[in-house]
């Protein structure tokens, strides 16, 4: 059982937008602006998509955006493309040099 | 560019130990921290711990304390993760991931090491 709660699945048609939630507590997401999102394609290592709640590393398309409200973070993928189909994981710093992850959301592009 | 290269797949019997290595290149090894994260089949990632490339100080997730040891060798820019008393539930892909200084996240990941625990 993961510390952060994500929906197990999400889906959308090409061109649509989809939002994935990540629920934590006031000890992790609610306490720090250090929420990250990772994308993992089958057989590959996870890749950093978003850091510090809403920052995109260079090379990540601006179709990926994220935010936080209270103890919940959200990732939005706009203009869905076939290559966006993957597993998405959220993570948060939880204090005292500890981190927590979500259980993951499988995104299907219909 | 930053690269993390991990050791190869391992098959272990229950009760045994496994030691996974992660060789870093392309950045100042002693100036950064390294995380270890595992991904078991059908589950979300589990954060296992973090080690300083500089002084070797570690913080382990409570779940793994007493069973995991992380070390580093600055001469080869390599970090190691040893997990003892293996059980079937430890079957997973183990990743090292570089901490992004000041941002509390994992910005570059190794390719992963599959550890299978089976009698």
XYZ file of N, CA and C in Angstrom:
687
model
N 0.845 -1.199 0.000
C 0.000 0.000 0.000
C 0.880 1.248 0.000
N 0.758 2.059 -1.057
C 1.605 3.211 -1.202
C 1.167 4.342 -0.283
N 2.123 5.235 0.035
C 1.828 6.337 0.928
C 0.948 7.387 0.258
N 1.154 7.598 -1.048
C 0.344 8.546 -1.804
C -0.668 7.764 -2.639
N -1.865 8.335 -2.798
C -2.941 7.624 -3.479
C -3.212 8.188 -4.862
N -3.063 7.322 -5.852
C -3.371 7.683 -7.233
C -4.458 6.764 -7.761
N -5.246 7.236 -8.740
C -6.191 6.319 -9.394
C -5.392 5.308 -10.198
N -5.811 4.046 -10.208
C -5.028 3.036 -10.916
C -5.009 3.230 -12.421
N -6.024 3.871 -12.967
C -6.065 4.040 -14.407
C -6.695 5.369 -14.799
N -6.366 5.813 -15.996
C -6.948 7.006 -16.598
C -6.886 6.808 -18.103
N -7.765 7.487 -18.801
C -7.760 7.332 -20.257
C -8.331 8.570 -20.937
N -8.000 8.703 -22.194
C -8.518 9.802 -22.999
C -8.215 9.564 -24.459
N -8.927 10.245 -25.311
C -8.721 10.116 -26.750
C -7.644 11.095 -27.193
N -7.014 10.820 -28.320
C -6.013 11.760 -28.838
C -6.569 13.176 -28.929
N -5.771 14.133 -28.462
C -6.180 15.529 -28.489
C -6.893 15.991 -27.233
N -7.423 15.058 -26.471
C -8.116 15.422 -25.240
C -7.123 15.692 -24.116
N -7.658 16.146 -22.986
C -6.858 16.354 -21.785
C -7.277 15.355 -20.719
N -6.335 14.959 -19.906
C -6.631 14.058 -18.805
C -5.848 14.539 -17.583
N -6.470 14.428 -16.413
C -5.828 14.844 -15.164
C -5.720 13.661 -14.221
N -4.557 13.503 -13.629
C -4.281 12.426 -12.680
C -4.032 13.050 -11.321
N -4.722 12.550 -10.316
C -4.578 13.096 -8.972
C -3.603 12.262 -8.139
N -3.102 12.893 -7.083
C -2.153 12.246 -6.173
C -2.438 12.792 -4.778
N -3.072 11.977 -3.952
C -3.482 12.433 -2.629
C -2.478 12.017 -1.571
N -2.062 12.993 -0.785
C -1.125 12.708 0.297
C -1.680 13.193 1.612
N -0.800 13.651 2.473
C -1.190 14.145 3.789
C -0.502 15.477 4.067
N -0.789 16.050 5.224
C -0.147 17.311 5.583
C 1.306 17.114 5.999
N 1.737 15.835 6.042
C 3.131 15.540 6.367
C 4.013 15.419 5.132
N 3.397 15.286 3.968
C 4.199 15.160 2.758
C 3.793 16.226 1.751
N 2.804 15.940 0.911
C 2.415 16.915 -0.114
C 1.994 18.246 0.510
N 1.256 18.167 1.598
C 0.767 19.391 2.231
C 1.843 20.221 2.902
N 2.983 19.589 3.206
C 4.023 20.274 3.971
C 5.126 20.862 3.105
N 5.315 20.309 1.921
C 6.466 20.707 1.103
C 6.062 20.924 -0.361
N 6.730 21.865 -0.990
C 6.531 22.075 -2.431
C 7.554 21.277 -3.221
N 7.672 20.011 -2.857
C 8.638 19.122 -3.504
C 7.914 17.884 -4.026
N 6.910 18.134 -4.865
C 6.190 17.042 -5.508
C 6.773 16.832 -6.897
N 7.019 15.584 -7.224
C 7.552 15.223 -8.536
C 6.604 14.259 -9.221
N 6.675 14.244 -10.536
C 5.928 13.283 -11.345
C 6.905 12.597 -12.293
N 6.696 11.301 -12.472
C 7.548 10.497 -13.333
C 6.692 9.751 -14.340
N 7.228 9.573 -15.538
C 6.581 8.793 -16.579
C 7.433 7.565 -16.853
N 6.790 6.411 -16.943
C 7.526 5.185 -17.233
C 6.862 4.427 -18.366
N 7.599 4.266 -19.456
C 7.134 3.431 -20.546
C 7.566 1.999 -20.283
N 6.837 1.021 -20.844
C 7.150 -0.390 -20.591
C 8.603 -0.725 -20.892
N 9.242 -1.392 -19.944
C 10.618 -1.825 -20.121
C 11.664 -0.736 -19.959
N 11.232 0.466 -19.617
C 12.168 1.580 -19.456
C 12.202 2.037 -18.003
N 13.238 2.800 -17.663
C 13.314 3.379 -16.333
C 12.378 4.585 -16.249
N 11.899 4.902 -15.059
C 11.095 6.128 -14.909
C 11.899 7.344 -15.339
N 11.161 8.356 -15.853
C 11.803 9.612 -16.267
C 11.104 10.756 -15.563
N 11.902 11.712 -15.104
C 11.359 12.884 -14.417
C 10.565 13.736 -15.397
N 9.329 14.036 -15.003
C 8.414 14.807 -15.851
C 8.181 16.199 -15.272
N 8.029 16.241 -13.951
C 7.714 17.470 -13.226
C 8.464 17.436 -11.904
N 9.001 18.564 -11.465
C 9.603 18.650 -10.140
C 9.147 19.946 -9.471
N 9.318 20.000 -8.174
C 8.891 21.174 -7.394
C 7.464 21.596 -7.778
N 6.571 20.635 -7.759
C 5.127 20.797 -7.982
C 4.768 21.033 -9.441
N 5.456 22.001 -10.098
C 4.978 22.409 -11.419
C 6.090 22.730 -12.423
N 7.332 22.442 -12.065
C 8.456 22.781 -12.946
C 8.751 21.635 -13.902
N 8.958 21.978 -15.156
C 9.294 20.970 -16.168
C 10.787 20.993 -16.464
N 11.448 19.827 -16.421
C 12.849 19.788 -16.869
C 12.906 20.137 -18.354
N 14.066 20.580 -18.806
C 14.197 20.895 -20.220
C 13.934 19.634 -21.045
N 13.212 19.813 -22.132
C 12.888 18.694 -22.998
C 11.509 18.109 -22.773
N 10.889 18.434 -21.653
C 9.531 17.938 -21.390
C 8.528 18.897 -22.041
N 7.655 18.384 -22.894
C 6.705 19.268 -23.595
C 5.785 19.995 -22.622
N 5.362 21.206 -23.025
C 4.478 21.980 -22.143
C 3.051 21.437 -22.145
N 2.830 20.332 -22.851
C 1.525 19.643 -22.741
C 1.357 19.031 -21.343
N 2.484 18.860 -20.657
C 2.454 18.320 -19.302
C 2.516 19.479 -18.307
N 1.496 19.563 -17.468
C 1.465 20.594 -16.448
C 1.006 19.983 -15.141
N 1.331 20.648 -14.039
C 0.990 20.082 -12.737
C 0.771 21.188 -11.728
N 0.073 20.834 -10.658
C -0.224 21.804 -9.612
C -0.449 21.070 -8.297
N -0.687 21.865 -7.256
C -0.943 21.293 -5.936
C -1.959 22.157 -5.213
N -2.858 21.502 -4.503
C -3.797 22.209 -3.653
C -3.945 21.434 -2.358
N -3.529 22.043 -1.275
C -3.590 21.351 0.007
C -2.724 20.104 -0.003
N -3.343 18.973 0.282
C -2.607 17.709 0.366
C -2.681 16.900 -0.925
N -3.179 17.503 -2.000
C -3.342 16.780 -3.257
C -2.626 17.488 -4.405
N -1.897 16.688 -5.158
C -1.228 17.186 -6.353
C -1.940 16.636 -7.579
N -1.783 17.318 -8.689
C -2.436 16.881 -9.925
C -1.510 17.076 -11.112
N -1.587 16.145 -12.038
C -0.835 16.213 -13.296
C -1.857 16.238 -14.427
N -1.728 17.202 -15.334
C -2.609 17.276 -16.487
C -1.806 17.066 -17.761
N -2.298 16.183 -18.601
C -1.703 15.973 -19.911
C -2.693 16.504 -20.935
N -2.298 17.533 -21.645
C -3.164 18.153 -22.651
C -2.775 17.667 -24.040
N -3.748 17.732 -24.960
C -3.442 17.332 -26.327
C -2.853 15.930 -26.380
N -3.548 14.982 -25.776
C -3.044 13.608 -25.665
C -2.511 13.071 -26.988
N -1.362 12.415 -26.897
C -0.769 11.768 -28.051
C -0.541 10.294 -27.724
N -0.443 9.491 -28.759
C -0.290 8.049 -28.565
C 0.921 7.731 -27.697
N 1.999 8.499 -27.865
C 3.216 8.207 -27.095
C 3.108 8.574 -25.622
N 2.009 9.219 -25.232
C 1.822 9.535 -23.814
C 1.369 8.315 -23.022
N 0.960 7.268 -23.696
C 0.502 6.063 -23.006
C 1.661 5.471 -22.208
N 1.484 5.422 -20.891
C 2.563 5.007 -19.991
C 2.012 4.937 -18.574
N 2.874 4.548 -17.645
C 2.557 4.618 -16.217
C 3.095 5.940 -15.664
N 2.324 6.566 -14.800
C 2.710 7.830 -14.191
C 2.722 7.673 -12.672
N 3.779 8.149 -12.053
C 3.944 8.061 -10.600
C 4.187 9.447 -10.017
N 3.576 9.714 -8.875
C 3.883 10.940 -8.145
C 4.785 10.583 -6.968
N 5.497 11.584 -6.505
C 6.387 11.403 -5.365
C 6.437 12.709 -4.606
N 6.670 12.634 -3.314
C 6.792 13.830 -2.494
C 7.879 13.654 -1.448
N 8.576 14.735 -1.162
C 9.464 14.753 -0.005
C 8.563 14.720 1.229
N 9.005 13.939 2.234
C 8.164 13.755 3.427
C 8.881 14.179 4.694
N 9.971 14.924 4.541
C 10.687 15.400 5.712
C 11.698 14.393 6.237
N 12.643 14.874 7.040
C 13.655 14.013 7.675
C 14.357 13.107 6.675
N 14.637 13.644 5.505
C 15.347 12.894 4.466
C 14.613 11.616 4.057
N 13.293 11.729 3.934
C 12.471 10.611 3.484
C 11.591 11.049 2.315
N 11.321 10.121 1.431
C 10.460 10.368 0.277
C 9.374 9.296 0.224
N 8.243 9.638 -0.400
C 7.151 8.687 -0.592
C 6.678 8.746 -2.037
N 6.113 7.625 -2.480
C 5.608 7.517 -3.840
C 4.129 7.161 -3.838
N 3.499 7.420 -4.984
C 2.148 6.944 -5.228
C 2.181 5.559 -5.854
N 1.023 4.925 -5.924
C 0.937 3.582 -6.464
C 0.978 3.512 -7.980
N 0.834 4.661 -8.625
C 0.937 4.691 -10.077
C -0.416 4.723 -10.772
N -0.446 5.375 -11.922
C -1.644 5.454 -12.760
C -1.274 5.043 -14.174
N -2.014 4.072 -14.704
C -1.766 3.646 -16.078
C -2.631 4.493 -16.992
N -1.981 5.281 -17.853
C -2.693 6.136 -18.786
C -2.835 5.432 -20.131
N -4.079 5.301 -20.573
C -4.368 4.693 -21.872
C -4.883 5.743 -22.828
N -4.300 5.793 -23.999
C -4.775 6.695 -25.051
C -5.655 5.875 -25.981
N -6.933 6.196 -25.974
C -7.925 5.386 -26.670
C -7.811 5.485 -28.187
N 27.180 13.687 -20.581
C 25.880 13.782 -19.922
C 25.874 12.842 -18.720
N 24.955 13.118 -17.805
C 24.857 12.290 -16.600
C 24.392 10.897 -16.983
N 25.084 9.903 -16.454
C 24.731 8.524 -16.744
C 24.907 7.684 -15.487
N 23.952 6.800 -15.259
C 24.021 5.845 -14.155
C 23.904 4.451 -14.757
N 24.929 3.633 -14.550
C 24.944 2.282 -15.109
C 24.949 1.270 -13.977
N 23.938 0.431 -13.956
C 23.776 -0.527 -12.876
C 24.280 -1.904 -13.267
N 24.500 -2.725 -12.258
C 24.957 -4.097 -12.468
C 23.816 -4.965 -12.998
N 24.178 -6.172 -13.409
C 23.233 -7.038 -14.088
C 22.255 -7.755 -13.184
N 21.321 -8.435 -13.823
C 20.253 -9.131 -13.114
C 20.802 -10.196 -12.164
N 20.065 -10.425 -11.095
C 20.462 -11.383 -10.063
C 19.287 -12.318 -9.764
N 19.623 -13.556 -9.480
C 18.642 -14.529 -9.001
C 19.164 -15.058 -7.674
N 18.359 -14.930 -6.645
C 18.796 -15.321 -5.306
C 17.761 -16.231 -4.638
N 18.227 -17.019 -3.703
C 17.336 -17.873 -2.920
C 16.892 -17.116 -1.673
N 15.725 -17.459 -1.164
C 15.258 -16.821 0.076
C 16.294 -16.945 1.180
N 16.477 -15.835 1.909
C 17.456 -15.811 2.982
C 18.812 -15.297 2.572
N 19.070 -15.255 1.285
C 20.357 -14.782 0.779
C 20.407 -13.257 0.774
N 21.560 -12.723 0.343
C 21.751 -11.275 0.199
C 22.053 -10.949 -1.251
N 21.789 -9.702 -1.610
C 22.126 -9.234 -2.956
C 22.774 -7.862 -2.825
N 23.751 -7.605 -3.685
C 24.425 -6.303 -3.698
C 24.390 -5.771 -5.121
N 23.745 -4.628 -5.287
C 23.580 -4.005 -6.600
C 24.469 -2.770 -6.672
N 25.148 -2.591 -7.784
C 26.022 -1.434 -7.942
C 25.449 -0.447 -8.955
N 25.905 0.788 -8.852
C 25.429 1.871 -9.716
C 26.606 2.818 -9.951
N 27.169 2.783 -11.157
C 28.330 3.609 -11.473
C 27.867 4.900 -12.124
N 28.292 6.021 -11.546
C 27.850 7.332 -12.018
C 28.938 8.014 -12.837
N 28.503 8.816 -13.787
C 29.441 9.606 -14.581
C 28.735 10.856 -15.083
N 29.536 11.852 -15.442
C 28.981 13.062 -16.038
C 28.615 14.164 -15.069
N 28.931 13.995 -13.781
C 28.653 15.047 -12.806
C 29.575 14.855 -11.605
N 29.524 15.782 -10.666
C 30.359 15.712 -9.480
C 29.766 14.711 -8.495
N 30.339 13.507 -8.465
C 29.790 12.421 -7.656
C 29.730 12.797 -6.176
N 30.789 13.421 -5.678
C 30.844 13.704 -4.239
C 29.952 14.878 -3.846
N 29.418 15.575 -4.818
C 28.571 16.726 -4.521
C 27.085 16.442 -4.532
N 26.713 15.188 -4.776
C 25.309 14.858 -4.919
C 24.955 13.632 -4.079
N 23.650 13.476 -3.868
C 23.119 12.305 -3.187
C 22.558 11.327 -4.225
N 22.420 10.066 -3.803
C 21.846 9.038 -4.671
C 20.738 8.303 -3.920
N 19.597 8.159 -4.590
C 18.482 7.401 -4.033
C 18.513 5.964 -4.561
N 17.874 5.088 -3.821
C 17.543 3.749 -4.310
C 16.031 3.571 -4.208
N 15.453 3.121 -5.295
C 14.000 2.936 -5.414
C 13.760 1.568 -6.028
N 12.753 0.847 -5.551
C 12.448 -0.427 -6.186
C 11.022 -0.431 -6.693
N 10.813 -1.229 -7.719
C 9.509 -1.322 -8.363
C 9.174 -2.795 -8.492
N 8.239 -3.253 -7.660
C 7.832 -4.654 -7.696
C 6.686 -4.823 -8.691
N 6.533 -6.016 -9.233
C 5.468 -6.250 -10.214
C 4.103 -5.860 -9.668
N 3.384 -5.022 -10.415
C 2.031 -4.647 -10.046
C 1.920 -3.669 -8.887
N 3.049 -3.117 -8.460
C 3.027 -2.172 -7.337
C 3.657 -0.843 -7.723
N 3.441 0.165 -6.895
C 4.082 1.453 -7.107
C 5.516 1.423 -6.622
N 6.277 2.430 -6.987
C 7.671 2.490 -6.535
C 7.750 2.581 -5.015
N 8.831 2.018 -4.485
C 9.096 2.116 -3.052
C 10.446 2.801 -2.869
N 10.466 3.892 -2.128
C 11.726 4.558 -1.838
C 12.439 3.787 -0.736
N 13.703 3.431 -0.966
C 14.430 2.598 -0.019
C 15.391 3.394 0.849
N 15.973 4.447 0.269
C 16.927 5.211 1.053
C 17.758 6.120 0.178
N 18.655 6.837 0.833
C 19.490 7.815 0.137
C 20.875 7.823 0.750
N 21.896 8.047 -0.080
C 23.267 8.092 0.402
C 23.955 9.320 -0.166
N 24.760 9.951 0.648
C 25.542 11.095 0.202
C 26.783 10.597 -0.535
N 27.012 11.147 -1.728
C 28.227 10.788 -2.446
C 29.458 11.373 -1.781
N 29.259 12.406 -0.960
C 30.382 13.056 -0.312
C 30.872 12.315 0.917
N 30.049 12.315 1.986
C 30.498 11.705 3.237
C 29.924 10.318 3.492
N 29.110 9.832 2.564
C 28.582 8.474 2.695
C 27.450 8.335 3.701
N 26.983 9.454 4.243
C 25.886 9.355 5.217
C 24.630 8.836 4.525
N 23.872 8.057 5.289
C 22.694 7.409 4.729
C 21.442 7.691 5.543
N 20.308 7.626 4.886
C 19.004 7.579 5.524
C 18.240 6.462 4.838
N 17.715 5.546 5.633
C 16.973 4.412 5.085
C 15.491 4.545 5.421
N 14.642 4.095 4.502
C 13.218 4.012 4.802
C 13.019 3.063 5.973
N 12.086 3.393 6.830
C 11.868 2.592 8.036
C 11.645 1.120 7.704
N 10.959 0.870 6.607
C 10.630 -0.511 6.228
C 11.878 -1.367 6.020
N 12.981 -0.732 5.585
C 14.172 -1.497 5.226
C 15.289 -1.407 6.270
N 15.090 -0.603 7.298
C 16.136 -0.458 8.301
C 16.470 -1.800 8.932
N 17.768 -2.058 9.040
C 18.237 -3.327 9.588
C 18.464 -4.383 8.533
N 17.957 -4.152 7.324
C 18.083 -5.144 6.258
C 18.829 -4.605 5.040
N 19.013 -3.288 4.981
C 19.655 -2.672 3.826
C 20.887 -1.886 4.260
N 21.900 -1.903 3.414
C 23.083 -1.078 3.622
C 23.468 -0.435 2.295
N 23.635 0.868 2.333
C 24.080 1.599 1.137
C 25.471 2.149 1.396
N 26.346 1.959 0.448
C 27.713 2.439 0.564
C 28.118 3.102 -0.745
N 29.280 3.795 -0.698
C 29.769 4.388 -1.942
C 31.279 4.315 -1.993
N 31.812 4.308 -3.209
C 33.251 4.287 -3.449
C 33.560 5.501 -4.309
N 34.171 6.507 -3.707
C 34.416 7.738 -4.459
C 35.479 7.550 -5.544
N 36.350 6.554 -5.376
C 37.411 6.346 -6.369
C 36.860 5.852 -7.700
N 35.688 5.215 -7.644
C 35.069 4.698 -8.876
C 33.704 5.334 -9.133
N 33.325 6.314 -8.314
C 32.016 6.982 -8.462
C 30.879 5.962 -8.512
N 30.946 5.019 -7.601
C 29.963 3.926 -7.585
C 29.257 3.867 -6.236
N 27.968 3.692 -6.268
C 27.206 3.440 -5.052
C 26.716 1.995 -5.084
N 26.542 1.445 -3.896
C 26.106 0.052 -3.751
C 24.906 -0.004 -2.823
N 24.034 -0.955 -3.101
C 22.892 -1.221 -2.238
C 22.863 -2.714 -1.960
N 23.013 -3.070 -0.687
C 22.940 -4.480 -0.284
C 21.669 -4.711 0.512
N 20.909 -5.714 0.112
C 19.680 -6.091 0.803
C 19.839 -7.522 1.298
N 19.613 -7.736 2.574
C 19.846 -9.043 3.206
C 18.531 -9.753 3.529
N 18.654 -10.991 3.914
C 17.494 -11.812 4.313
C 16.375 -11.708 3.277
N 16.737 -11.971 2.047
C 15.783 -11.805 0.945
C 14.597 -12.752 1.065
N 13.420 -12.242 0.678
C 12.222 -13.059 0.607
C 11.572 -12.832 -0.756
N 10.596 -13.621 -1.065
C 9.990 -13.554 -2.397
C 9.426 -12.154 -2.692
N 8.967 -11.489 -1.655
C 8.391 -10.144 -1.840
C 9.436 -9.094 -2.250
N 10.700 -9.465 -2.168
C 11.759 -8.543 -2.590
C 12.030 -8.631 -4.090
N 11.365 -9.538 -4.760
C 11.494 -9.614 -6.219
C 10.998 -8.312 -6.830
N 11.897 -7.621 -7.533
C 11.579 -6.293 -8.044
C 12.707 -5.820 -8.954
N 12.451 -4.690 -9.592
C 13.522 -3.985 -10.306
C 14.013 -2.889 -9.369
N 15.314 -2.867 -9.158
C 15.932 -1.910 -8.252
C 16.626 -0.828 -9.084
N 16.336 0.422 -8.753
C 16.895 1.552 -9.485
C 17.711 2.447 -8.553
N 18.827 2.939 -9.061
C 19.474 4.078 -8.417
C 19.005 5.319 -9.172
N 18.912 6.426 -8.473
C 18.439 7.668 -9.086
C 19.147 8.839 -8.421
N 19.730 9.696 -9.227
C 20.471 10.832 -8.692
C 19.527 11.885 -8.135
N 19.870 12.374 -6.960
C 19.092 13.459 -6.383
C 19.452 14.763 -7.085
N 18.445 15.548 -7.415
C 18.685 16.851 -8.027
C 18.907 17.856 -6.910
N 20.129 18.325 -6.810
C 20.517 19.171 -5.701
C 19.566 20.348 -5.502
N 19.047 20.450 -4.301
C 18.195 21.578 -3.955
C 16.745 21.429 -4.339
N 16.420 20.384 -5.087
C 15.047 20.229 -5.576
C 14.332 19.017 -5.020
N 15.037 18.235 -4.224
C 14.424 17.099 -3.548
C 13.674 16.178 -4.511
N 14.319 15.862 -5.625
C 13.690 14.897 -6.522
C 14.779 14.066 -7.186
N 14.358 13.152 -8.020
C 15.278 12.204 -8.650
C 15.314 12.518 -10.141
N 16.375 13.148 -10.607
C 16.345 13.668 -11.969
C 16.941 12.744 -13.024
N 17.787 11.825 -12.629
C 18.345 10.862 -13.579
C 18.326 9.484 -12.933
N 17.853 8.499 -13.696
C 17.712 7.139 -13.176
C 18.640 6.168 -13.904
N 19.086 5.153 -13.171
C 19.800 4.061 -13.810
C 18.841 3.206 -14.619
N 19.394 2.230 -15.316
C 18.558 1.392 -16.187
C 17.785 0.328 -15.415
N 18.106 0.153 -14.149
C 17.404 -0.828 -13.336
C 18.115 -2.164 -13.287
N 17.997 -2.842 -12.162
C 18.553 -4.189 -11.963
C 17.444 -5.084 -11.462
N 17.165 -6.135 -12.215
C 16.130 -7.073 -11.806
C 16.692 -8.053 -10.792
N 16.041 -8.124 -9.646
C 16.414 -9.091 -8.612
C 15.235 -10.043 -8.434
N 15.497 -11.310 -8.639
C 14.465 -12.328 -8.500
C 14.815 -13.209 -7.316
N 13.878 -13.345 -6.401
C 14.086 -14.194 -5.224
C 13.170 -15.400 -5.361
N 13.780 -16.549 -5.516
C 12.994 -17.767 -5.736
C 13.767 -18.981 -5.249
N 13.033 -19.918 -4.653
C 13.670 -21.145 -4.195
C 13.812 -22.136 -5.351
